[in-house]
Amino acid sequence: MIRVVILGAGNVAQHLYAAFLKQKSINVIQCYNRKGVLLHPNQNKNTITQDINLLKEADIYVLAVSDDAIKKVALQLPFKGKLVVHTSGSVPIEMLDNSNKKGVFYPLQTFSKDKDVDFSTVPFCLEAENEDDLKLLKDLAGSLSKKVYKISSEQRNVLHVSAVFVNNFTNHLFSVGNDICQEHNIPFEILHPLILETTNKITKMPPSEAQTGPAIRKDNQTIERHLNILSHASQKELYKILTKAIQSKYGKKL
Amino acid sequence: MIRVVILGAGNVAQHLYAAFLKQKSINVIQCYNRKGVLLHPNQNKNTITQDINLLKEADIYVLAVSDDAIKKVALQLPFKGKLVVHTSGSVPIEMLDNSNKKGVFYPLQTFSKDKDVDFSTVPFCLEAENEDDLKLLKDLAGSLSKKVYKISSEQRNVLHVSAVFVNNFTNHLFSVGNDICQEHNIPFEILHPLILETTNKITKMPPSEAQTGPAIRKDNQTIERHLNILSHASQKELYKILTKAIQSKYGKKL
Ligand SMILES: NC(=O)c1ccc[n+]([C@@H]2O[C@H](COP(=O)([O-])OP(=O)(O)OC[C@H]3O[C@@H](n4cnc5c(N)ncnc54)[C@H](OP(=O)(O)O)[C@@H]3O)[C@@H](O)[C@H]2O)c1
Ligand SMILES: NC(=O)c1ccc[n+]([C@@H]2O[C@H](COP(=O)([O-])OP(=O)(O)OC[C@H]3O[C@@H](n4cnc5c(N)ncnc54)[C@H](OP(=O)(O)O)[C@@H]3O)[C@@H](O)[C@H]2O)c1
């Protein structure tokens, strides 16, 4: 049985609490947050504290607080030598305080308040200072998910950059597609199945093998026609830069 | 009962044939292709012809041939006044021959040889010269899919540009993310669930509402750190341009 204390009451804290609750091997013995709120409707009030000095003895302390509060909260912990982990994708492990053993327990997924999370498919990126702590984190993550990875702080940074490309930037391209459709009174939902198929494909083959379209075909007639259709300078610029990027990537292969 | 003749034996012809076969209201009475191949293992050999002059009388002739063959094949048809449609996303309706009634029957999805297609979710973009023909095309498309749209040739062009953004360009960003991960020995699959969640989200809310990340937050420290991690000039350029595009789009709202 792994005894866990969760600090914070936001998205990640709540989803982790609900997930741990279902696991027999995990016991969330206490939760701390400034407002003293419950993390779950079924939670026993006695397991909540607003006073960080009243934290009980546990095997792992999970700091699921905002990135910029991690250092501050870690400093306030009233004990020494325990395993303290944060759940952030971008904060280095060193941000935690030296008086405790440091670790990272980062679930690589976006969480939002009202949406249930199926943790069995969520990748956990773990980091610890020694093998024993890593083993404990692996047991904890492994109780929720089959996808557990040992990832250094440096690798986590790299993952974060990649995530910006595949998530934030991709979302912006969806947004541009949506704008183009709206301008011409075309419902964007027509493109939903194509989008779902595109992403489905790259979970089955490397994205470079799935690349199609006028850019890689060097179909200059279509590229010109498309540029003429685009009415905004910023859309034209994105179209040109991405076409150039694709052509320089695959240029040698063609 | 709608009598259909399919011309061509590629991806689209084969998938359409298989889908029509399941419909009681549709009868594919004949198929034409240059090599005389079957479109389906269960197809009766007698329904195949290699001679375009032997085409039988039908309600709709579906030209599922390569974009640049549409004009040529349409010209070869040995009859007049029948409804002839092509299945292309980018060829204008006028490319079909004036001696017949023209139409477009464009299934907006990517098809590949070995992958089954669930047509019930495939959007059909239809165009015709008159209401009767459109009605017939709607009946034909409606027998396969719930998503049937009347789309002009001009709108189809716009859809094609949007598809380049949401499919081809997006795929390139996946590819960049993959490259970044590979360079640092991180399995790209860690990002698969995030990617699936991102696309799943935009089928439920407008992509502009789903935008997150350092660009929209104007988190310049993170942006600088990310640019330092990127080792290739082309990756840095894409990062900067897309960050700028996001910031200029949401700049006023913040
Ligand atoms: N959301 C995601 O999709 C996601 C995914 C993976 C990892 N993460 C990481 O998980 C961590 C938590 O994120 P989240 O989305 O759960 O954040 P959130 O919903 O904004 O919740 C933040 C929590 O931190 C608490 N907090 C902030 N400053 C504090 C302080 N000085 N002292 C004590 N508590 C403080 C807040 O308490 P109050 O309510 O009292 O302010 C709140 O309970 C972050 O490191 C984030 O990077 C988030
Ligand atoms: N694939 C997709 O994802 C997709 C999606 C939506 C729409 N479309 C459109 O559907 C149409 C067909 O695409 P596809 O993917 O099925 O293409 P495909 O797999 O490459 O097949 C093309 C077919 O056209 C035939 N053809 C080419 N030139 C011909 C000619 N001069 N005379 C007679 N037949 C000729 C080919 O016959 P041979 O084998 O004898 O060369 C072949 O059967 C295109 O307009 C395409 O834009 C494709």
Coordinates of C-alpha atoms and ligand atoms in Angstrom, one line a residue:
Chain A
M1 CA 0.0 0.0 0.0
I2 CA 1.5 3.3 -1.0
R3 CA 0.5 6.2 1.2
V4 CA 0.0 9.4 -0.7
V5 CA -0.5 13.1 0.3
I6 CA -1.8 15.4 -2.5
L7 CA -1.1 19.1 -2.2
G8 CA -3.2 21.5 -4.4
A9 CA -6.9 21.2 -5.5
G10 CA -6.8 22.1 -9.1
N11 CA -7.4 20.0 -12.3
V12 CA -4.5 17.7 -11.8
A13 CA -5.0 17.2 -8.1
Q14 CA -8.7 16.3 -8.6
H15 CA -8.2 13.9 -11.4
L16 CA -5.3 12.2 -9.7
Y17 CA -7.4 11.9 -6.5
A18 CA -10.3 10.3 -8.3
A19 CA -7.9 7.9 -10.1
F20 CA -6.1 6.9 -6.9
L21 CA -9.4 6.3 -5.1
K22 CA -10.1 3.4 -7.5
Q23 CA -6.8 1.7 -6.7
K24 CA -6.6 -0.7 -3.8
S25 CA -2.8 -0.4 -3.7
I26 CA -3.0 3.4 -3.2
N27 CA -4.2 5.2 -0.1
V28 CA -4.5 9.0 -0.3
I29 CA -4.3 9.6 3.4
Q30 CA -4.5 13.4 3.3
C31 CA -4.9 16.4 1.0
Y32 CA -3.7 19.9 1.6
N33 CA -5.0 23.1 -0.1
R34 CA -5.2 26.7 1.0
K35 CA -9.0 26.9 0.8
G36 CA -9.7 23.5 2.5
V37 CA -11.9 22.3 -0.4
L38 CA -12.7 18.6 -1.1
L39 CA -11.0 17.1 -4.1
H40 CA -14.0 14.7 -4.7
P41 CA -17.6 14.5 -3.5
N42 CA -16.9 11.2 -1.7
Q43 CA -13.8 12.5 0.2
N44 CA -13.9 12.4 4.0
K45 CA -13.6 16.0 5.4
N46 CA -11.1 14.8 8.0
T47 CA -8.6 14.0 5.3
I48 CA -8.4 17.7 4.3
T49 CA -6.1 20.2 5.9
Q50 CA -5.6 23.9 5.3
D51 CA -2.5 23.9 7.5
I52 CA 0.6 22.6 5.8
N53 CA 2.2 22.1 9.2
L54 CA -0.3 19.4 10.0
L55 CA 0.8 17.1 7.2
K56 CA 0.9 13.4 8.1
E57 CA 3.6 10.9 7.4
A58 CA 3.3 9.4 3.9
D59 CA 5.4 7.6 1.3
I60 CA 5.0 10.3 -1.4
Y61 CA 3.9 13.9 -1.4
V62 CA 2.5 15.0 -4.7
L63 CA 2.7 18.8 -5.3
A64 CA 0.0 19.3 -7.9
V65 CA 0.1 23.1 -7.6
S66 CA 0.7 25.8 -10.2
D67 CA 4.2 25.8 -11.8
D68 CA 5.2 29.0 -10.0
A69 CA 4.0 27.8 -6.6
I70 CA 6.0 24.6 -6.7
K71 CA 9.2 26.2 -5.2
K72 CA 7.3 28.1 -2.5
V73 CA 5.1 25.2 -1.4
A74 CA 8.1 22.8 -1.4
L75 CA 9.9 25.2 0.9
Q76 CA 7.0 25.3 3.4
L77 CA 7.0 21.5 3.9
P78 CA 7.5 20.9 7.7
F79 CA 9.5 17.7 7.3
K80 CA 12.8 16.4 5.9
G81 CA 14.0 13.4 3.9
K82 CA 10.7 12.4 2.4
L83 CA 9.9 11.9 -1.3
V84 CA 8.3 15.0 -2.7
V85 CA 7.3 15.2 -6.4
H86 CA 5.8 17.8 -8.6
T87 CA 3.5 17.2 -11.6
S88 CA 4.8 19.8 -14.0
G89 CA 6.0 19.3 -17.6
S90 CA 8.2 22.3 -17.6
V91 CA 9.6 22.9 -14.1
P92 CA 13.0 21.3 -13.5
I93 CA 13.4 18.8 -10.6
E94 CA 15.9 21.2 -8.8
M95 CA 13.0 23.6 -8.2
L96 CA 12.0 21.3 -5.3
D97 CA 13.7 21.8 -1.9
N98 CA 16.9 20.1 -1.0
S99 CA 15.7 19.1 2.5
N100 CA 13.5 16.4 0.9
K101 CA 14.1 13.7 -1.8
K102 CA 13.0 15.2 -5.1
G103 CA 11.0 13.6 -7.9
V104 CA 8.7 14.4 -10.9
F105 CA 5.4 12.7 -11.5
Y106 CA 4.2 14.3 -14.8
P107 CA 1.1 13.0 -16.5
L108 CA 1.5 14.1 -20.2
Q109 CA -2.1 15.0 -21.1
T110 CA -4.3 18.1 -20.9
F111 CA -6.9 18.0 -18.1
S112 CA -9.9 20.1 -17.8
K113 CA -12.4 20.4 -14.9
D114 CA -15.5 18.8 -16.4
K115 CA -13.9 16.1 -18.5
D116 CA -13.2 12.6 -17.2
V117 CA -9.7 11.2 -17.8
D118 CA -9.0 7.7 -18.8
F119 CA -5.6 7.4 -17.0
S120 CA -4.8 4.0 -18.5
T121 CA -3.7 5.8 -21.7
V122 CA -2.0 8.7 -20.1
P123 CA 1.8 8.6 -20.4
F124 CA 3.6 9.3 -17.0
C125 CA 7.0 10.9 -17.2
L126 CA 8.9 10.1 -14.1
E127 CA 12.2 11.4 -12.6
A128 CA 13.8 10.7 -9.3
E129 CA 17.2 11.1 -7.6
N130 CA 17.7 7.4 -6.9
E131 CA 16.5 3.9 -7.9
D132 CA 14.3 3.3 -4.9
D133 CA 12.4 6.5 -5.3
L134 CA 12.0 5.8 -9.0
K135 CA 10.7 2.3 -8.3
L136 CA 8.1 3.8 -5.9
L137 CA 7.0 6.4 -8.5
K138 CA 6.8 3.6 -11.1
D139 CA 4.6 1.6 -8.8
L140 CA 2.4 4.6 -8.3
A141 CA 2.1 5.6 -12.0
G142 CA 1.9 1.9 -13.0
S143 CA -1.2 1.5 -10.9
L144 CA -3.0 4.0 -13.1
S145 CA -1.4 3.6 -16.5
K146 CA 0.5 1.2 -18.7
K147 CA 2.6 4.0 -20.1
V148 CA 5.3 4.9 -17.7
Y149 CA 8.6 6.5 -18.8
K150 CA 11.7 7.6 -17.1
I151 CA 12.4 11.1 -18.4
S152 CA 15.1 13.5 -17.3
S153 CA 14.3 17.2 -16.7
E154 CA 16.2 18.0 -19.9
Q155 CA 14.1 15.4 -21.9
R156 CA 11.0 16.9 -20.3
N157 CA 11.9 20.3 -21.7
V158 CA 12.3 18.7 -25.1
L159 CA 8.9 17.0 -24.8
H160 CA 7.4 20.3 -23.9
V161 CA 8.8 21.9 -27.1
S162 CA 7.5 19.0 -29.2
A163 CA 4.1 19.3 -27.5
V164 CA 4.0 23.0 -28.5
F165 CA 4.4 21.9 -32.1
V166 CA 2.0 18.9 -32.1
N167 CA -0.6 20.5 -29.8
N168 CA -0.5 24.4 -29.7
F169 CA 0.7 25.0 -33.2
T170 CA -1.5 22.3 -34.7
N171 CA -4.5 23.8 -33.0
H172 CA -3.7 27.1 -34.6
L173 CA -3.7 25.5 -38.0
F174 CA -7.1 24.0 -37.2
S175 CA -8.1 27.6 -36.3
V176 CA -6.9 28.9 -39.6
G177 CA -8.8 26.2 -41.4
N178 CA -11.9 27.1 -39.5
D179 CA -11.5 30.8 -40.3
I180 CA -11.1 30.1 -44.1
C181 CA -14.2 27.9 -44.0
Q182 CA -16.2 30.5 -42.1
E183 CA -15.3 33.3 -44.5
H184 CA -16.8 31.2 -47.3
N185 CA -19.8 29.9 -45.4
I186 CA -18.6 26.4 -45.3
P187 CA -19.3 24.4 -42.1
F188 CA -15.8 23.5 -40.6
E189 CA -17.3 20.2 -39.4
I190 CA -17.0 18.9 -43.0
L191 CA -13.3 18.7 -42.2
H192 CA -13.6 16.9 -38.8
P193 CA -13.4 13.3 -40.2
L194 CA -10.3 14.2 -42.3
I195 CA -8.7 15.7 -39.2
L196 CA -9.5 12.6 -37.1
E197 CA -8.1 10.3 -39.8
T198 CA -4.9 12.4 -40.1
T199 CA -4.1 12.1 -36.4
N200 CA -5.2 8.5 -36.2
K201 CA -2.8 7.7 -39.0
I202 CA 0.3 9.1 -37.3
T203 CA -0.3 6.9 -34.3
K204 CA 0.2 4.0 -36.7
M205 CA 3.0 5.2 -39.0
P206 CA 5.8 7.9 -38.7
P207 CA 4.3 11.3 -39.7
S208 CA 7.0 11.7 -42.4
E209 CA 5.5 8.6 -44.2
A210 CA 2.0 10.0 -44.0
Q211 CA 2.9 13.3 -45.6
T212 CA 0.7 14.1 -48.6
G213 CA -0.5 17.3 -50.4
P214 CA 0.5 19.8 -53.0
A215 CA 3.7 20.8 -51.2
I216 CA 5.4 17.4 -51.2
R217 CA 4.1 16.7 -54.7
K218 CA 5.6 20.1 -55.8
D219 CA 2.2 20.8 -57.5
N220 CA 3.0 24.5 -58.1
Q221 CA -0.3 25.1 -60.0
T222 CA -2.3 24.1 -57.0
I223 CA -0.1 26.0 -54.6
E224 CA -0.5 29.2 -56.7
R225 CA -4.3 28.7 -56.9
H226 CA -4.4 28.2 -53.1
L227 CA -2.4 31.3 -52.4
N228 CA -4.8 33.3 -54.6
I229 CA -7.8 32.0 -52.6
L230 CA -6.2 33.1 -49.2
S231 CA -7.3 36.6 -48.4
H232 CA -5.2 37.3 -45.3
A233 CA -1.5 38.1 -45.5
S234 CA -0.8 36.0 -42.3
Q235 CA -2.5 33.0 -43.9
K236 CA -0.5 33.4 -47.1
E237 CA 2.7 33.7 -45.0
L238 CA 1.9 30.5 -43.1
Y239 CA 1.0 28.7 -46.3
K240 CA 4.3 29.7 -47.9
I241 CA 6.6 28.9 -44.9
L242 CA 5.0 25.5 -44.3
T243 CA 5.1 24.6 -48.0
K244 CA 8.8 25.6 -48.1
A245 CA 9.5 23.6 -44.9
I246 CA 7.8 20.5 -46.3
Q247 CA 9.7 20.9 -49.6
S248 CA 13.1 21.4 -48.0
K249 CA 12.5 18.4 -45.8
Y250 CA 11.5 16.0 -48.6
G251 CA 13.3 17.7 -51.4
K252 CA 16.2 15.3 -51.5
K253 CA 14.0 12.2 -51.4
L254 CA 11.8 13.1 -54.4
Chain B
M1 CA -33.2 1.6 -57.2
I2 CA -30.4 3.9 -58.5
R3 CA -28.4 2.3 -61.3
V4 CA -24.7 3.3 -61.1
V5 CA -21.8 2.8 -63.4
I6 CA -18.3 3.3 -61.9
L7 CA -15.4 4.3 -64.1
G8 CA -11.9 3.7 -62.7
A9 CA -10.5 1.0 -60.4
G10 CA -8.4 3.0 -57.9
N11 CA -8.8 3.7 -54.2
V12 CA -12.0 5.6 -54.5
A13 CA -13.6 3.3 -57.1
Q14 CA -13.0 0.3 -55.0
H15 CA -14.2 1.8 -51.7
L16 CA -17.3 3.2 -53.3
Y17 CA -18.0 -0.2 -55.0
A18 CA -17.8 -2.0 -51.7
A19 CA -20.0 0.5 -50.0
F20 CA -22.7 0.5 -52.7
L21 CA -22.7 -3.3 -52.7
K22 CA -24.1 -3.2 -49.2
Q23 CA -27.0 -0.8 -50.2
K24 CA -30.3 -2.4 -51.4
S25 CA -31.3 0.9 -53.0
I26 CA -28.1 1.0 -55.2
N27 CA -27.3 -1.3 -58.1
V28 CA -23.8 -0.9 -59.6
I29 CA -24.7 -2.4 -62.9
Q30 CA -21.3 -2.0 -64.6
C31 CA -17.7 -1.0 -64.1
Y32 CA -15.2 0.3 -66.6
N33 CA -11.5 0.4 -66.3
R34 CA -8.6 0.1 -68.8
K35 CA -7.1 -3.0 -67.3
G36 CA -10.4 -4.9 -66.8
V37 CA -9.7 -5.6 -63.2
L38 CA -12.4 -6.5 -60.6
L39 CA -13.2 -3.8 -58.0
H40 CA -14.1 -6.4 -55.4
P41 CA -13.5 -10.1 -54.9
N42 CA -17.3 -10.7 -55.0
Q43 CA -17.8 -8.8 -58.3
N44 CA -19.2 -10.7 -61.2
K45 CA -16.8 -10.6 -64.2
N46 CA -19.6 -9.9 -66.6
T47 CA -20.1 -6.5 -65.0
I48 CA -16.6 -5.4 -65.9
T49 CA -15.8 -3.8 -69.3
Q50 CA -12.5 -2.5 -70.8
D51 CA -14.3 -1.0 -73.7
I52 CA -15.8 2.4 -72.8
N53 CA -18.1 2.1 -75.9
L54 CA -19.9 -0.8 -74.3
L55 CA -21.2 1.2 -71.3
K56 CA -24.8 0.3 -70.4
E57 CA -27.6 2.7 -69.6
A58 CA -27.6 3.9 -66.0
D59 CA -28.8 6.8 -63.8
I60 CA -25.4 8.0 -62.7
Y61 CA -21.9 7.5 -64.2
V62 CA -19.2 8.0 -61.5
L63 CA -15.8 9.0 -62.9
A64 CA -13.5 7.9 -60.1
V65 CA -10.4 8.4 -62.2
S66 CA -7.3 10.5 -61.5
D67 CA -7.8 14.3 -61.6
D68 CA -6.0 14.8 -64.9
A69 CA -7.9 11.9 -66.6
I70 CA -11.3 13.3 -65.8
K71 CA -11.6 15.5 -68.8
K72 CA -10.2 12.9 -71.2
V73 CA -12.5 10.1 -69.9
A74 CA -15.5 12.4 -69.9
L75 CA -14.9 13.2 -73.6
Q76 CA -14.7 9.5 -74.5
L77 CA -18.2 8.7 -73.1
P78 CA -20.3 7.3 -76.0
F79 CA -23.7 8.8 -74.9
K80 CA -25.3 12.2 -74.4
G81 CA -27.6 13.8 -71.8
K82 CA -26.8 11.4 -68.9
L83 CA -25.7 12.4 -65.4
V84 CA -21.9 12.2 -65.2
V85 CA -20.1 13.0 -62.0
H86 CA -16.5 13.1 -60.9
T87 CA -15.2 12.4 -57.3
S88 CA -12.4 15.0 -57.1
G89 CA -11.9 17.7 -54.4
S90 CA -10.0 20.1 -56.7
V91 CA -11.3 19.7 -60.3
P92 CA -14.1 22.2 -61.3
I93 CA -17.4 20.8 -62.5
E94 CA -16.8 22.4 -65.9
M95 CA -14.0 20.0 -66.6
L96 CA -16.7 17.4 -67.5
D97 CA -18.0 17.4 -71.0
N98 CA -21.0 19.5 -72.1
S99 CA -22.6 16.6 -73.9
N100 CA -23.7 15.2 -70.6
K101 CA -25.2 16.6 -67.4
K102 CA -22.4 17.4 -65.0
G103 CA -22.1 16.8 -61.3
V104 CA -19.6 16.3 -58.5
F105 CA -19.7 13.5 -55.9
Y106 CA -16.7 14.2 -53.7
P107 CA -16.2 12.1 -50.5
L108 CA -14.0 14.3 -48.3
Q109 CA -11.7 11.8 -46.7
T110 CA -8.4 10.1 -47.4
F111 CA -8.7 6.6 -48.7
S112 CA -5.9 4.1 -48.9
K113 CA -5.9 0.6 -50.4
D114 CA -5.8 -1.6 -47.4
K115 CA -7.9 0.4 -45.0
D116 CA -11.6 -0.1 -44.6
V117 CA -13.7 3.1 -44.7
D118 CA -16.7 3.7 -42.6
F119 CA -18.7 5.8 -45.1
S120 CA -21.4 6.7 -42.5
T121 CA -19.0 9.4 -41.2
V122 CA -17.6 10.5 -44.6
P123 CA -18.9 14.0 -45.6
F124 CA -20.1 14.0 -49.3
C125 CA -19.7 17.3 -51.1
L126 CA -22.2 17.4 -54.0
E127 CA -22.7 19.7 -56.9
A128 CA -25.1 19.5 -59.9
E129 CA -26.5 21.7 -62.6
N130 CA -30.1 21.3 -61.6
E131 CA -32.3 20.3 -58.7
D132 CA -33.3 16.9 -60.1
D133 CA -29.7 15.8 -60.5
L134 CA -28.8 17.2 -57.1
K135 CA -31.7 15.2 -55.6
L136 CA -30.4 12.0 -57.2
L137 CA -26.9 12.6 -55.9
K138 CA -28.3 13.3 -52.5
D139 CA -30.1 10.0 -52.5
L140 CA -26.9 8.2 -53.6
A141 CA -24.7 9.9 -51.0
G142 CA -27.4 9.7 -48.4
S143 CA -27.6 5.9 -48.8
L144 CA -23.9 5.8 -47.5
S145 CA -23.6 8.7 -45.2
K146 CA -25.5 11.1 -42.9
K147 CA -23.2 13.9 -43.9
V148 CA -24.2 15.3 -47.3
Y149 CA -23.5 18.9 -48.3
K150 CA -24.2 21.0 -51.4
I151 CA -20.9 22.6 -52.2
S152 CA -20.1 24.8 -55.2
S153 CA -16.8 24.3 -57.2
E154 CA -15.6 27.5 -55.6
Q155 CA -16.4 26.3 -52.1
R156 CA -14.7 23.0 -52.9
N157 CA -11.5 24.9 -53.7
V158 CA -11.7 26.7 -50.4
L159 CA -12.3 23.4 -48.6
H160 CA -9.2 22.1 -50.4
V161 CA -7.0 25.0 -49.0
S162 CA -8.4 24.4 -45.5
A163 CA -7.7 20.7 -45.8
V164 CA -4.0 21.6 -46.7
F165 CA -3.8 23.5 -43.4
V166 CA -5.6 21.0 -41.2
N167 CA -4.2 17.9 -42.8
N168 CA -1.0 18.4 -44.7
F169 CA 0.5 21.2 -42.6
T170 CA -0.6 19.7 -39.4
N171 CA 1.0 16.4 -40.4
H172 CA 4.2 18.3 -41.0
L173 CA 4.1 19.7 -37.4
F174 CA 3.7 16.1 -36.2
S175 CA 6.7 15.3 -38.2
V176 CA 8.7 18.1 -36.6
G177 CA 7.6 17.0 -33.2
N178 CA 8.7 13.5 -34.1
D179 CA 12.2 14.7 -35.2
I180 CA 12.7 16.7 -32.1
C181 CA 11.9 13.7 -29.9
Q182 CA 14.1 11.4 -32.0
E183 CA 17.1 13.7 -31.7
H184 CA 16.8 13.4 -27.9
N185 CA 16.0 9.7 -27.7
I186 CA 12.4 10.2 -26.6
P187 CA 9.8 7.9 -28.0
F188 CA 7.3 10.1 -30.0
E189 CA 4.4 7.8 -28.9
I190 CA 4.5 9.6 -25.5
L191 CA 2.8 12.5 -27.4
H192 CA 0.1 10.3 -29.1
P193 CA -2.5 10.7 -26.4
L194 CA -2.0 14.4 -26.3
I195 CA -2.4 14.7 -30.1
L196 CA -5.6 12.6 -30.0
E197 CA -7.0 14.7 -27.2
T198 CA -6.2 17.9 -29.1
T199 CA -8.0 16.8 -32.2
N200 CA -10.9 15.3 -30.3
K201 CA -11.3 18.7 -28.5
I202 CA -11.7 20.7 -31.7
T203 CA -14.6 18.5 -32.9
K204 CA -16.4 19.7 -29.7
M205 CA -15.4 23.4 -29.6
P206 CA -14.1 26.0 -32.0
P207 CA -10.3 25.6 -32.3
S208 CA -9.8 29.3 -31.3
E209 CA -11.4 28.5 -27.9
A210 CA -9.1 25.5 -27.4
Q211 CA -5.9 27.5 -28.0
T212 CA -3.3 27.1 -25.2
G213 CA 0.4 27.3 -24.8
P214 CA 3.3 29.8 -24.3
A215 CA 2.4 31.8 -27.4
I216 CA -1.1 32.8 -26.4
R217 CA 0.0 33.2 -22.8
K218 CA 2.8 35.5 -24.0
D219 CA 5.2 33.5 -21.8
N220 CA 8.4 34.9 -23.3
Q221 CA 10.7 33.1 -20.9
T222 CA 9.4 29.7 -22.0
I223 CA 9.4 30.8 -25.7
E224 CA 13.1 31.8 -25.3
R225 CA 14.0 28.5 -23.6
H226 CA 12.2 26.6 -26.4
L227 CA 14.0 28.4 -29.1
N228 CA 17.3 27.6 -27.4
I229 CA 16.5 23.9 -27.4
L230 CA 15.6 23.8 -31.1
S231 CA 18.8 22.9 -33.0
H232 CA 17.6 23.4 -36.6
A233 CA 17.1 26.8 -38.3
S234 CA 13.9 25.6 -40.0
Q235 CA 12.4 24.4 -36.7
K236 CA 13.3 27.8 -35.1
E237 CA 11.7 29.6 -38.0
L238 CA 8.5 27.6 -37.8
Y239 CA 8.4 28.2 -34.0
K240 CA 8.8 31.9 -34.4
I241 CA 6.3 32.3 -37.3
L242 CA 3.6 30.2 -35.6
T243 CA 4.1 32.0 -32.3
K244 CA 3.8 35.4 -34.0
A245 CA 0.7 34.2 -35.9
I246 CA -1.0 33.1 -32.6
Q247 CA 0.0 36.3 -30.8
S248 CA -1.3 38.5 -33.6
K249 CA -4.6 36.5 -33.8
Y250 CA -5.3 36.7 -30.0
G251 CA -3.3 39.9 -29.3
K252 CA -6.4 42.1 -29.1
K253 CA -8.4 39.8 -27.0
L254 CA -5.8 39.4 -24.2
Ligands
LIG1 N1 -3.9 21.1 -16.4 C1 -3.2 20.3 -17.1 O1 -3.6 19.9 -18.2 C2 -1.8 19.8 -16.6 C3 -1.3 18.6 -17.2 C4 -0.1 18.1 -16.7 C5 0.6 18.7 -15.7 N2 0.0 19.9 -15.2 C6 0.8 20.5 -14.1 O2 0.2 20.2 -12.8 C7 0.3 21.3 -11.9 C8 -1.1 21.7 -11.4 O3 -1.8 22.2 -12.6 P1 -3.4 22.3 -12.6 O4 -3.8 22.4 -14.0 O5 -4.0 21.3 -11.6 O6 -3.5 23.8 -12.0 P2 -4.8 24.6 -11.5 O7 -6.0 23.8 -11.8 O8 -4.6 26.0 -11.8 O9 -4.6 24.4 -9.9 C9 -3.5 25.0 -9.2 C10 -3.6 24.6 -7.8 O10 -2.4 25.2 -7.2 C11 -2.7 25.8 -6.0 N3 -1.8 26.9 -5.6 C12 -1.4 27.9 -6.4 N4 -0.5 28.7 -5.7 C13 -0.4 28.1 -4.5 C14 0.3 28.5 -3.3 N5 1.1 29.5 -3.3 N6 0.2 27.7 -2.2 C15 -0.6 26.6 -2.2 N7 -1.3 26.2 -3.3 C16 -1.2 27.0 -4.4 C17 -4.1 26.4 -6.3 O11 -4.7 26.6 -5.1 P3 -5.8 27.8 -4.9 O12 -7.1 27.3 -5.5 O13 -5.8 28.0 -3.4 O14 -5.2 29.0 -5.7 C18 -4.7 25.2 -7.0 O15 -5.3 24.3 -6.1 C19 1.1 22.3 -12.6 O16 2.5 22.1 -12.3 C20 0.9 22.0 -14.1 O17 2.0 22.4 -14.9 C21 -1.1 20.4 -15.6
LIG2 N1 -7.6 8.8 -52.7 C1 -8.3 9.7 -52.0 O1 -8.0 9.8 -50.8 C2 -9.3 10.5 -52.6 C3 -10.3 11.1 -51.8 C4 -11.3 11.9 -52.4 C5 -11.4 12.0 -53.7 N2 -10.4 11.5 -54.5 C6 -10.5 11.7 -56.0 O2 -11.0 10.5 -56.6 C7 -10.4 10.3 -57.9 C8 -9.7 9.0 -58.0 O3 -8.7 9.0 -57.0 P1 -8.1 7.6 -56.5 O4 -7.4 7.9 -55.2 O5 -9.1 6.5 -56.5 O6 -7.0 7.4 -57.6 P2 -6.1 6.1 -58.0 O7 -6.2 5.1 -56.8 O8 -4.8 6.6 -58.4 O9 -6.8 5.5 -59.2 C9 -7.0 6.2 -60.4 C10 -7.8 5.5 -61.4 O10 -7.9 6.3 -62.5 C11 -7.7 5.5 -63.7 N3 -7.2 6.3 -64.8 C12 -6.1 7.2 -64.8 N4 -6.0 7.7 -66.1 C13 -7.0 7.1 -66.8 C14 -7.4 7.2 -68.2 N5 -6.7 8.1 -69.0 N6 -8.4 6.5 -68.6 C15 -9.0 5.7 -67.8 N7 -8.7 5.5 -66.5 C16 -7.7 6.2 -66.0 C17 -6.6 4.5 -63.2 O11 -6.6 3.4 -64.1 P3 -5.3 2.6 -64.4 O12 -5.1 1.7 -63.2 O13 -5.7 1.9 -65.6 O14 -4.2 3.6 -64.6 C18 -7.1 4.2 -61.9 O15 -8.1 3.2 -61.9 C19 -9.5 11.5 -58.1 O16 -10.3 12.6 -58.7 C20 -9.2 12.0 -56.7 O17 -8.9 13.4 -56.6 C21 -9.4 10.7 -54.0

